[in-house]
mmCIF file of C-alpha atoms in Angstrom:
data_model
loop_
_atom_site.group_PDB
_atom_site.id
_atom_site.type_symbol
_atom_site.label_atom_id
_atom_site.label_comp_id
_atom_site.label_asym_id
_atom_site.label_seq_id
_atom_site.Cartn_x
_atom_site.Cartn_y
_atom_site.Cartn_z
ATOM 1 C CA UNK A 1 0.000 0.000 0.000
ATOM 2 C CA UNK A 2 1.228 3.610 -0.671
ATOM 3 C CA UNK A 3 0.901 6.222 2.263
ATOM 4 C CA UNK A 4 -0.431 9.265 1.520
ATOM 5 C CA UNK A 5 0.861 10.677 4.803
ATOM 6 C CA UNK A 6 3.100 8.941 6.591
ATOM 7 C CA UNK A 7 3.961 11.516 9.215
ATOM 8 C CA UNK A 8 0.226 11.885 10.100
ATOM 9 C CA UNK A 9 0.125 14.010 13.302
ATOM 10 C CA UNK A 10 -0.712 12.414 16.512
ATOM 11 C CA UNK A 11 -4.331 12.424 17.917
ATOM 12 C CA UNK A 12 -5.556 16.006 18.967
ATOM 13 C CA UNK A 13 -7.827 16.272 21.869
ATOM 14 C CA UNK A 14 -10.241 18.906 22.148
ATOM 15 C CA UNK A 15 -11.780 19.797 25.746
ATOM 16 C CA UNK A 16 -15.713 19.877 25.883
ATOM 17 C CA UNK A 17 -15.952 23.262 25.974
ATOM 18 C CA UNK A 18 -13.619 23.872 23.213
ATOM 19 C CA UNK A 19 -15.514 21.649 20.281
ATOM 20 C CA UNK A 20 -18.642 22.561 21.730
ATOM 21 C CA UNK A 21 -17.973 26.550 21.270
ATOM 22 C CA UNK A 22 -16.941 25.919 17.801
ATOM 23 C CA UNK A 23 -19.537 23.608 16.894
ATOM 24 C CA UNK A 24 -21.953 25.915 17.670
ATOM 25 C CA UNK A 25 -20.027 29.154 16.481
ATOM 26 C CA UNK A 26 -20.254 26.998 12.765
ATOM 27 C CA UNK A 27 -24.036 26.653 13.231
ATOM 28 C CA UNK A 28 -24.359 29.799 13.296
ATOM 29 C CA UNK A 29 -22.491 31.122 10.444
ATOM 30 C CA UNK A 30 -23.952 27.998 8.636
ATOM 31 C CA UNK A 31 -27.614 29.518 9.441
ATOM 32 C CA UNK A 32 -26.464 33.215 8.265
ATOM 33 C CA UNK A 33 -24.975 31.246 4.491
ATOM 34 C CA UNK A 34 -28.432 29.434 4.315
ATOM 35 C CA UNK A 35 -30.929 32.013 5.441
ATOM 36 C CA UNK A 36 -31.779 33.635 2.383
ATOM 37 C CA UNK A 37 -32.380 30.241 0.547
ATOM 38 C CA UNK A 38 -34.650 28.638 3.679
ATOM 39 C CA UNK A 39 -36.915 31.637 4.106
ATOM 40 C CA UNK A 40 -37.717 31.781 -0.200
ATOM 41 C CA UNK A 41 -38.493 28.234 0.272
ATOM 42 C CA UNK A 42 -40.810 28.773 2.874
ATOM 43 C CA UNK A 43 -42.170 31.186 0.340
ATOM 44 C CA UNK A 44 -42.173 28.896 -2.226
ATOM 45 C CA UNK A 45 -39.628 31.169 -4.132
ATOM 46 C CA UNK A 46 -36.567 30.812 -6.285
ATOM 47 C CA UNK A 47 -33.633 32.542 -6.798
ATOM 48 C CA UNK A 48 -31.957 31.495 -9.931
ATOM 49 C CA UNK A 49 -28.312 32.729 -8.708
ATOM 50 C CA UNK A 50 -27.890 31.961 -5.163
ATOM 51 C CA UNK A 51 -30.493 28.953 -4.996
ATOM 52 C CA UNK A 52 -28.509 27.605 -7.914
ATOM 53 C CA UNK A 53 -25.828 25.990 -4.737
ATOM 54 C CA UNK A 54 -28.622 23.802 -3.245
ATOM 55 C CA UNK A 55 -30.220 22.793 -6.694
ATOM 56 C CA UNK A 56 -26.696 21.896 -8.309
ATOM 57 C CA UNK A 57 -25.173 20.363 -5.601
ATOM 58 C CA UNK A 58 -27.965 18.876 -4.188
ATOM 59 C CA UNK A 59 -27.429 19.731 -0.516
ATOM 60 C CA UNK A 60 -29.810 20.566 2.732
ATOM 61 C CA UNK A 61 -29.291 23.482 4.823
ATOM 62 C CA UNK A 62 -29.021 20.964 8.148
ATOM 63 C CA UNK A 63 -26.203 19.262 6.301
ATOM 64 C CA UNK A 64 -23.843 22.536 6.367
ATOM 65 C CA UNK A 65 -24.769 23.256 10.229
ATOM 66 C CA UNK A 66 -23.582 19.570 11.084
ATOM 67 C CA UNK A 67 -19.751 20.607 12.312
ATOM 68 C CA UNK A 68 -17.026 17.712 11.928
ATOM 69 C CA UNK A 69 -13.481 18.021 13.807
ATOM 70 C CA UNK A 70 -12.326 16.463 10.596
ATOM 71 C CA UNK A 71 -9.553 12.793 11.233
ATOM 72 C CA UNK A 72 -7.328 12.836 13.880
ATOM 73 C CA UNK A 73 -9.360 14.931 16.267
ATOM 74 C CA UNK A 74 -10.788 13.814 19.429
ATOM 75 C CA UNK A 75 -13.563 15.423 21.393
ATOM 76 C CA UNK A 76 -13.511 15.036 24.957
ATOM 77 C CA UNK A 77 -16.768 14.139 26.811
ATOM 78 C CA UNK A 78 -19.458 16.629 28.605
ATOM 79 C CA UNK A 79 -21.348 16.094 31.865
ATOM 80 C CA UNK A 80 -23.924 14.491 29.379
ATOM 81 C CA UNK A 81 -21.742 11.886 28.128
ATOM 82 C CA UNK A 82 -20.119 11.453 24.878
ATOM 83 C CA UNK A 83 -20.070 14.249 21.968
ATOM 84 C CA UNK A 84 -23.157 13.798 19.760
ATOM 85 C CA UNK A 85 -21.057 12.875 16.977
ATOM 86 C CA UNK A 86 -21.066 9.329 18.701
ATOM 87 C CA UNK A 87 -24.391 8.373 17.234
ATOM 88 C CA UNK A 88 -23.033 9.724 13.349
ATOM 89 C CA UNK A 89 -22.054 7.750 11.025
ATOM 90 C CA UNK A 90 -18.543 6.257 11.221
ATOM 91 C CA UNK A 91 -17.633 7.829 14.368
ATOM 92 C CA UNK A 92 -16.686 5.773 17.208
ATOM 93 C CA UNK A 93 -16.135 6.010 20.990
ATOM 94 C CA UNK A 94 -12.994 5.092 22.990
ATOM 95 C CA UNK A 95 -12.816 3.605 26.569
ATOM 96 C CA UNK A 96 -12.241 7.196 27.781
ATOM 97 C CA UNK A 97 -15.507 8.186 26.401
ATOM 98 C CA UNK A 98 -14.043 10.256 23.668
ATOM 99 C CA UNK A 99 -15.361 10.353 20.627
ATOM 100 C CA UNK A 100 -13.487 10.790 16.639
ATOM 101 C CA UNK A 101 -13.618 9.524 13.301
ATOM 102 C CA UNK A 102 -13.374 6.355 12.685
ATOM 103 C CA UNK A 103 -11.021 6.675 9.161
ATOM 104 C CA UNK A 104 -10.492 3.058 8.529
ATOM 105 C CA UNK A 105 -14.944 2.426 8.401
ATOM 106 C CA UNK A 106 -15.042 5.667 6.544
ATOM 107 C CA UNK A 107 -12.214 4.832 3.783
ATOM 108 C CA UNK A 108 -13.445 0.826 3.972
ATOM 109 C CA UNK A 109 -17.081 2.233 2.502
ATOM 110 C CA UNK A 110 -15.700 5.794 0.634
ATOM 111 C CA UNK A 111 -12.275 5.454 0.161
ATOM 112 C CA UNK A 112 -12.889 5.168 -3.572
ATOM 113 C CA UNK A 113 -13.963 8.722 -3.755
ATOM 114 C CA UNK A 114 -11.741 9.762 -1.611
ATOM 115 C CA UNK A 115 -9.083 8.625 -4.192
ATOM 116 C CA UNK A 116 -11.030 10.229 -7.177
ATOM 117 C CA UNK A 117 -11.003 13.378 -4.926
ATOM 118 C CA UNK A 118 -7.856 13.913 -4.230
ATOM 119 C CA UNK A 119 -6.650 13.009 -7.783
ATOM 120 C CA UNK A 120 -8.855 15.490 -9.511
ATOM 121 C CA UNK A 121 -8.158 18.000 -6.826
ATOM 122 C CA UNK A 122 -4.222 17.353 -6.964
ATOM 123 C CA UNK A 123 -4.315 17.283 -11.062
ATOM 124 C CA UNK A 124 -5.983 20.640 -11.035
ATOM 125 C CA UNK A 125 -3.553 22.334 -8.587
ATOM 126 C CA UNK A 126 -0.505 21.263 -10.526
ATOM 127 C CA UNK A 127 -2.023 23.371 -13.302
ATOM 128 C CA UNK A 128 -1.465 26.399 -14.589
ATOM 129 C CA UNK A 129 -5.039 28.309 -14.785
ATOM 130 C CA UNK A 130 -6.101 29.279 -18.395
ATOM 131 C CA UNK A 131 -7.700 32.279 -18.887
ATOM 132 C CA UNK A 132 -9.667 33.900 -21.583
ATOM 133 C CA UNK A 133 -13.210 31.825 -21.747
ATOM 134 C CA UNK A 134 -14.526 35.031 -21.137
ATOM 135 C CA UNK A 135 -17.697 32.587 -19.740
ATOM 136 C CA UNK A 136 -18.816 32.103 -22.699
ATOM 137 C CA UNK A 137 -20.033 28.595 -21.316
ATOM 138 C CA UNK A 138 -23.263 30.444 -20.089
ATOM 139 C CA UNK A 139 -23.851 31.804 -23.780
ATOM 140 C CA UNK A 140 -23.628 28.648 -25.482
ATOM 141 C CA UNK A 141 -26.124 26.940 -22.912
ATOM 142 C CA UNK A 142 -28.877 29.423 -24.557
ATOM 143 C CA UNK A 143 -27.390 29.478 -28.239
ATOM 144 C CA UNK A 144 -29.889 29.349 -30.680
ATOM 145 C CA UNK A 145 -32.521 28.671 -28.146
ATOM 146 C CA UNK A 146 -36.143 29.704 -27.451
ATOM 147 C CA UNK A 147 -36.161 28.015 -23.951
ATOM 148 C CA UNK A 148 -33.584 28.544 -21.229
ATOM 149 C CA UNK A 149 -32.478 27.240 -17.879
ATOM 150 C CA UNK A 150 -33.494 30.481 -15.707
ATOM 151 C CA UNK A 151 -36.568 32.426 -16.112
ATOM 152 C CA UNK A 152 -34.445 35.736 -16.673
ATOM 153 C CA UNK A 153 -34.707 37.968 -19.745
ATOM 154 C CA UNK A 154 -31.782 37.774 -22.198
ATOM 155 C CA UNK A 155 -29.529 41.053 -21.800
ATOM 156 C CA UNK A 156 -29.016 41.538 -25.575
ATOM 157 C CA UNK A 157 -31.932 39.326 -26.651
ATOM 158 C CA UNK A 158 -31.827 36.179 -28.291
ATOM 159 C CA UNK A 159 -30.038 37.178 -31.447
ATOM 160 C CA UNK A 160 -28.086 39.471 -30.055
ATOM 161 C CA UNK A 161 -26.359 36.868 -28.017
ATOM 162 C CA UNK A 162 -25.962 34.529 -30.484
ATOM 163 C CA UNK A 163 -24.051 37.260 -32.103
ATOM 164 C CA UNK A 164 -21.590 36.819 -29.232
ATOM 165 C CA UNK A 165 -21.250 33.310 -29.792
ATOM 166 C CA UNK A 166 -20.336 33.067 -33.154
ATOM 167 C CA UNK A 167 -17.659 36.380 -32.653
ATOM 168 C CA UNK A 168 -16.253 34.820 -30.298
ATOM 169 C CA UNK A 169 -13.470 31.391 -29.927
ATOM 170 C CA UNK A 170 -15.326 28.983 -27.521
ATOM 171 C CA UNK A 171 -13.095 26.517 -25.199
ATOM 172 C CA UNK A 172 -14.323 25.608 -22.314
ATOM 173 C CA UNK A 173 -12.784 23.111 -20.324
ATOM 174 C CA UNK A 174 -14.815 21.389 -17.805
ATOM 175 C CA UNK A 175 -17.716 18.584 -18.661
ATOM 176 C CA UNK A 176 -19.923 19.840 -16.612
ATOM 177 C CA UNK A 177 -20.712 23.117 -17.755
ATOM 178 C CA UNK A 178 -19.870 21.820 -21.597
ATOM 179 C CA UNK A 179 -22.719 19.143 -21.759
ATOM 180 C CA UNK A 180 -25.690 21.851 -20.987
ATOM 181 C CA UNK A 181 -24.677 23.533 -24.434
ATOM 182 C CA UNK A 182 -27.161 23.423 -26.972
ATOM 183 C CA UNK A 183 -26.598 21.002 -30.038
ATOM 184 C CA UNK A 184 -25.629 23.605 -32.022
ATOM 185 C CA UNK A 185 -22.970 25.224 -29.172
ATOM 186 C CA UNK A 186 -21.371 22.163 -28.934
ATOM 187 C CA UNK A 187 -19.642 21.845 -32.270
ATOM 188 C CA UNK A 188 -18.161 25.386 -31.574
ATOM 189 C CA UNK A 189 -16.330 24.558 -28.862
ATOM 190 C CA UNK A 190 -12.602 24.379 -29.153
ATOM 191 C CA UNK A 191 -12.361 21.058 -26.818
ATOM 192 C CA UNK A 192 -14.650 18.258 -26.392
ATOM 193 C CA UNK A 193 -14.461 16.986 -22.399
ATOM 194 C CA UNK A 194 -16.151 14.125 -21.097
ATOM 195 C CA UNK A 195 -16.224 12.877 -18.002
ATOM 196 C CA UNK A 196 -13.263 10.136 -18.757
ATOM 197 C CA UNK A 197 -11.289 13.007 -19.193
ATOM 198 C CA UNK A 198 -12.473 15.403 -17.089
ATOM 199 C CA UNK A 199 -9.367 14.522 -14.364
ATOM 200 C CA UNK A 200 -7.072 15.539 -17.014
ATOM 201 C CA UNK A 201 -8.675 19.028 -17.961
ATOM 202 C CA UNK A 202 -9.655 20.813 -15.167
ATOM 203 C CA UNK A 203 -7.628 23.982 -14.660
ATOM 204 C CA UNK A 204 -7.785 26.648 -11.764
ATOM 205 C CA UNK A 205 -8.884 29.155 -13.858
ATOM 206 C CA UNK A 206 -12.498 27.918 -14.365
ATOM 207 C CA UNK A 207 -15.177 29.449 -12.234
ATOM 208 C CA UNK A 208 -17.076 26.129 -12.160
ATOM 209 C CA UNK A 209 -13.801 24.176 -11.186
ATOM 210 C CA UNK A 210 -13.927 26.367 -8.593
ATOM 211 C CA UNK A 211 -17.081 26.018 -7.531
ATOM 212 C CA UNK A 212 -17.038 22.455 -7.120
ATOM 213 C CA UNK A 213 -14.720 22.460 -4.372
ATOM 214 C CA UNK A 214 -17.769 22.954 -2.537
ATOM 215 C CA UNK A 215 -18.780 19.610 -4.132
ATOM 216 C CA UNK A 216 -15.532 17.683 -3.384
ATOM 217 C CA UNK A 217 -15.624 18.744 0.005
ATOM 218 C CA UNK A 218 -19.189 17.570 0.211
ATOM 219 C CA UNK A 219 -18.027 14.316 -0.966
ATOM 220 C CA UNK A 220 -15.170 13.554 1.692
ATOM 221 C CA UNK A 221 -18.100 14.374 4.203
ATOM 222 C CA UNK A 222 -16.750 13.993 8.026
ATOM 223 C CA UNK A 223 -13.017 14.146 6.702
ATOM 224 C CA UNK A 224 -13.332 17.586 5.562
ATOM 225 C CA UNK A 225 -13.024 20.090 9.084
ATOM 226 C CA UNK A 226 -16.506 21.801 9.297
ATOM 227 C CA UNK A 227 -15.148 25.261 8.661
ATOM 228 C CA UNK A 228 -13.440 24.113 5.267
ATOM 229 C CA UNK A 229 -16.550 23.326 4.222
ATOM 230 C CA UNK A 230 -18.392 26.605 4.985
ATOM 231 C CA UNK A 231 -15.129 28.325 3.379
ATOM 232 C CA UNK A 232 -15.557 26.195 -0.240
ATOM 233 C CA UNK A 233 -19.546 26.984 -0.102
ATOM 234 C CA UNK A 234 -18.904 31.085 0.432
ATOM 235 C CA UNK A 235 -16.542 30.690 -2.343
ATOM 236 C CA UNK A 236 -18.651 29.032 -4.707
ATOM 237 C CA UNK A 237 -21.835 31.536 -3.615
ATOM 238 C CA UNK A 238 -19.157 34.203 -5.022
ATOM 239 C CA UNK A 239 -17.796 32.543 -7.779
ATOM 240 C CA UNK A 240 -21.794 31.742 -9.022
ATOM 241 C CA UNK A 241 -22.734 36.043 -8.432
ATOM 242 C CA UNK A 242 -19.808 36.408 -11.155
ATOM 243 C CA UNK A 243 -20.606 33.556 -13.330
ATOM 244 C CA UNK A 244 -24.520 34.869 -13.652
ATOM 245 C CA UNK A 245 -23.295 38.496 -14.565
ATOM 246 C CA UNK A 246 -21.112 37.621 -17.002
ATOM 247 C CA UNK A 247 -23.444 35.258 -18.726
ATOM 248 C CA UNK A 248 -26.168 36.497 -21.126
ATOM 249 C CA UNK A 249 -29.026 37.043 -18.834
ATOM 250 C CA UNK A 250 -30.127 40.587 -17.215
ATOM 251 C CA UNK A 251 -29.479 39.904 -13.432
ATOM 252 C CA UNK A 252 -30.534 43.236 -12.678
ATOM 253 C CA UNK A 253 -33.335 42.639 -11.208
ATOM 254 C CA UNK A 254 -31.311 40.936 -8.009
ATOM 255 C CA UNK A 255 -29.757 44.675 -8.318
ATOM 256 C CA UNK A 256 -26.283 43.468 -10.087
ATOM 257 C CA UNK A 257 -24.472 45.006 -12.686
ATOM 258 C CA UNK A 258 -22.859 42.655 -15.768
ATOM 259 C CA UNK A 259 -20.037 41.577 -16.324
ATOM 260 C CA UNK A 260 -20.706 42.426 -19.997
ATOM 261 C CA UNK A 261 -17.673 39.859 -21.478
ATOM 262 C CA UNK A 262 -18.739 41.573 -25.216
ATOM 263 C CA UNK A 263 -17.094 44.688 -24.379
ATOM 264 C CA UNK A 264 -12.917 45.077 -23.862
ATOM 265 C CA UNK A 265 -13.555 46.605 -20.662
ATOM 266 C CA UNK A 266 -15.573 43.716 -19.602
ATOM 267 C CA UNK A 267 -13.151 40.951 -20.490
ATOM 268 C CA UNK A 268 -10.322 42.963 -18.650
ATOM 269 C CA UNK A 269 -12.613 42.622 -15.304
ATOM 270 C CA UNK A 270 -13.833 38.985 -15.907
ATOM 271 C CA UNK A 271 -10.219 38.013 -16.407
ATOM 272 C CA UNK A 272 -9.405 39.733 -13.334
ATOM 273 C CA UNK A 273 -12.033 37.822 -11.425
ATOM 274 C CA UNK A 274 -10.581 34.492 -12.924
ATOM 275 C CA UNK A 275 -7.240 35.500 -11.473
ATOM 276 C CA UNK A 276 -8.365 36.013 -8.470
ATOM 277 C CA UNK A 277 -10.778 33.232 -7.741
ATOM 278 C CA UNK A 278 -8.045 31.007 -9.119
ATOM 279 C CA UNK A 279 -5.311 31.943 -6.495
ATOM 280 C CA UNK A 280 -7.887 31.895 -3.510
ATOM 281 C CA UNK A 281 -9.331 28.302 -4.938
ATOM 282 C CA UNK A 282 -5.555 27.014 -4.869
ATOM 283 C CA UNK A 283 -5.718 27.160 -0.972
ATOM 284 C CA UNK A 284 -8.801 25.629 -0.847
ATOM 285 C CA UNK A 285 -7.706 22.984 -3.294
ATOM 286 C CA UNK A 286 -4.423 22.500 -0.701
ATOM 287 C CA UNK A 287 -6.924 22.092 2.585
ATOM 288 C CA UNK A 288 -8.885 19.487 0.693
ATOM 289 C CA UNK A 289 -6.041 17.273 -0.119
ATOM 290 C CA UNK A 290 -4.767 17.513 3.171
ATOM 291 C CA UNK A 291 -8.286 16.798 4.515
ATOM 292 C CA UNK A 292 -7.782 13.592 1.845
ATOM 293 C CA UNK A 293 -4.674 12.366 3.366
ATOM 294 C CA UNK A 294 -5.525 13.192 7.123
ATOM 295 C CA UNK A 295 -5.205 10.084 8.942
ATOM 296 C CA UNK A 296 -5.187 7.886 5.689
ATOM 297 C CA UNK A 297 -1.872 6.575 5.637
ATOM 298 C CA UNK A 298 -2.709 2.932 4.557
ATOM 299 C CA UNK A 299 -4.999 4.490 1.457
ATOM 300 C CA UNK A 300 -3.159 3.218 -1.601
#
């Protein structure tokens, strides 16, 4: 088997009133990310930018609040008993009533993904990030299209935008955004990804690359330290505000300018953006590969 870390640090005990202060300090800013989204639902409303983070990545609002230590943290007991986290899912309990993650059950049922994450993850960091898609993934999602995916008005109208399109050199990189383009989109694009080869074309320079940090970190569930989590979701709520107003549709009425990518002036500040999503995302990228290889050291 190859160790991922073979120094792993030793166990790290945290007093009762220590864990419990911080598990309830990340409920709370958990409640203050999630409290626009809960209260439209209880409306029965949508939001097509921010809801866009529970729709995508299919998430509830009581997962975020749930705070994990992360591996190789212990939490020490209350006049109650054992922390709460004893009745979750692949934690355990030791004979001094303290309770952790139990890595070996959690990599025995996930350590798969755990692999996949920290592959994708580590391939994208040793990138350079590519700039210049301008986000012109969002305009070929509604090229040559009567219907589209939010029920927002199109900010040059529908041939207008397609305009845009065909000026422009299309190459978007990641799967995920390319296989919402329209049939006739598709062609245009530089690059073809799939998912087969989406490990070897992700780049730090794509805003959705970026967002889905938020997903990996969802993924490696109670390995990833609660506030990591909370710190890939704001990211990816910033990352989507700038991938809606540099798309084609009039966000104005959330009261945003755009982004408007047709213009040289707009490029210059979407590029700009890129940059600097790209350099924040790359410590991210390092916490979740840590978080991978935290405690792991018989994952081959």
């Amino acid at each position: 088997m190859t160790a991922l870390r073979p120094d792993a640090p030793a166990l790290v005990v945290l007093p009762h009133e220590t864990w419990t202060a911080a598990a309830q300090a990340h409920a709370e800013r958990a409640d203050a990310c999630t409290a626009g989204h809960r209260e439209r639902r209880s409306r029965h409303e949508r939001h097509a930018i921010e809801d866009f983070l529970f729709e995508y990545y299919p998430t509830k609002p009581a997962l975020l609040r749930r705070w994990h230590p992360g591996a190789g943290v212990a939490l020490e007991p209350g006049p109650d008993g054992p922390a709460p986290h004893a009745a979750w899912r692949w934690y355990t309990v030791d004979d001094e009533g303290r309770t952790r993650l139990d890595v070996d059950a959690f990599l025995a049922e996930r350590g798969d993904t755990v692999r996949y994450v920290a592959a994708i993850v580590g391939a994208t960091a040793a990138r350079p990030a590519a700039t210049g898609c301008f986000g012109l993934h969002e305009w070929a999602m509604v090229y040559r299209e009567d219907e589209h995916r939010h029920p927002l008005p199109l900010r040059l109208g529908g041939r207008g935008t397609d305009e845009v399109v065909e000026a422009h050199r299309i190459r978007c990189t990641h799967f995920d955004a390319f296989r919402f383009f329209t049939p006739d989109a598709a062609p245009r694009n530089t690059l073809q990804p799939s998912r087969e080869t989406q490990p070897a074309m992700e780049q730090p320079g794509c805003l959705h690359a970026n967002m889905d940090l938020y997903k990996w970190a969802l993924k490696l569930g109670p390995l990833v330290p609660g506030g990591l989590l909370l710190d890939t979701f704001e990211l990816a709520r910033e990352i989507r505000v700038t991938d809606m107003q540099a798309s084609p549709y009039d966000v104005s009425s959330y009261g945003l300018e755009p982004v408007a990518i047709e213009t040289p002036d707009g490029k210059a500040e979407y590029v700009r953006r890129q940059r600097d999503y790209a350099t924040r995302s790359d410590v991210l990228r390092k916490r979740l590969l840590d978080a991978c290889s935290a405690g792991a050291s018989t994952l081959g």
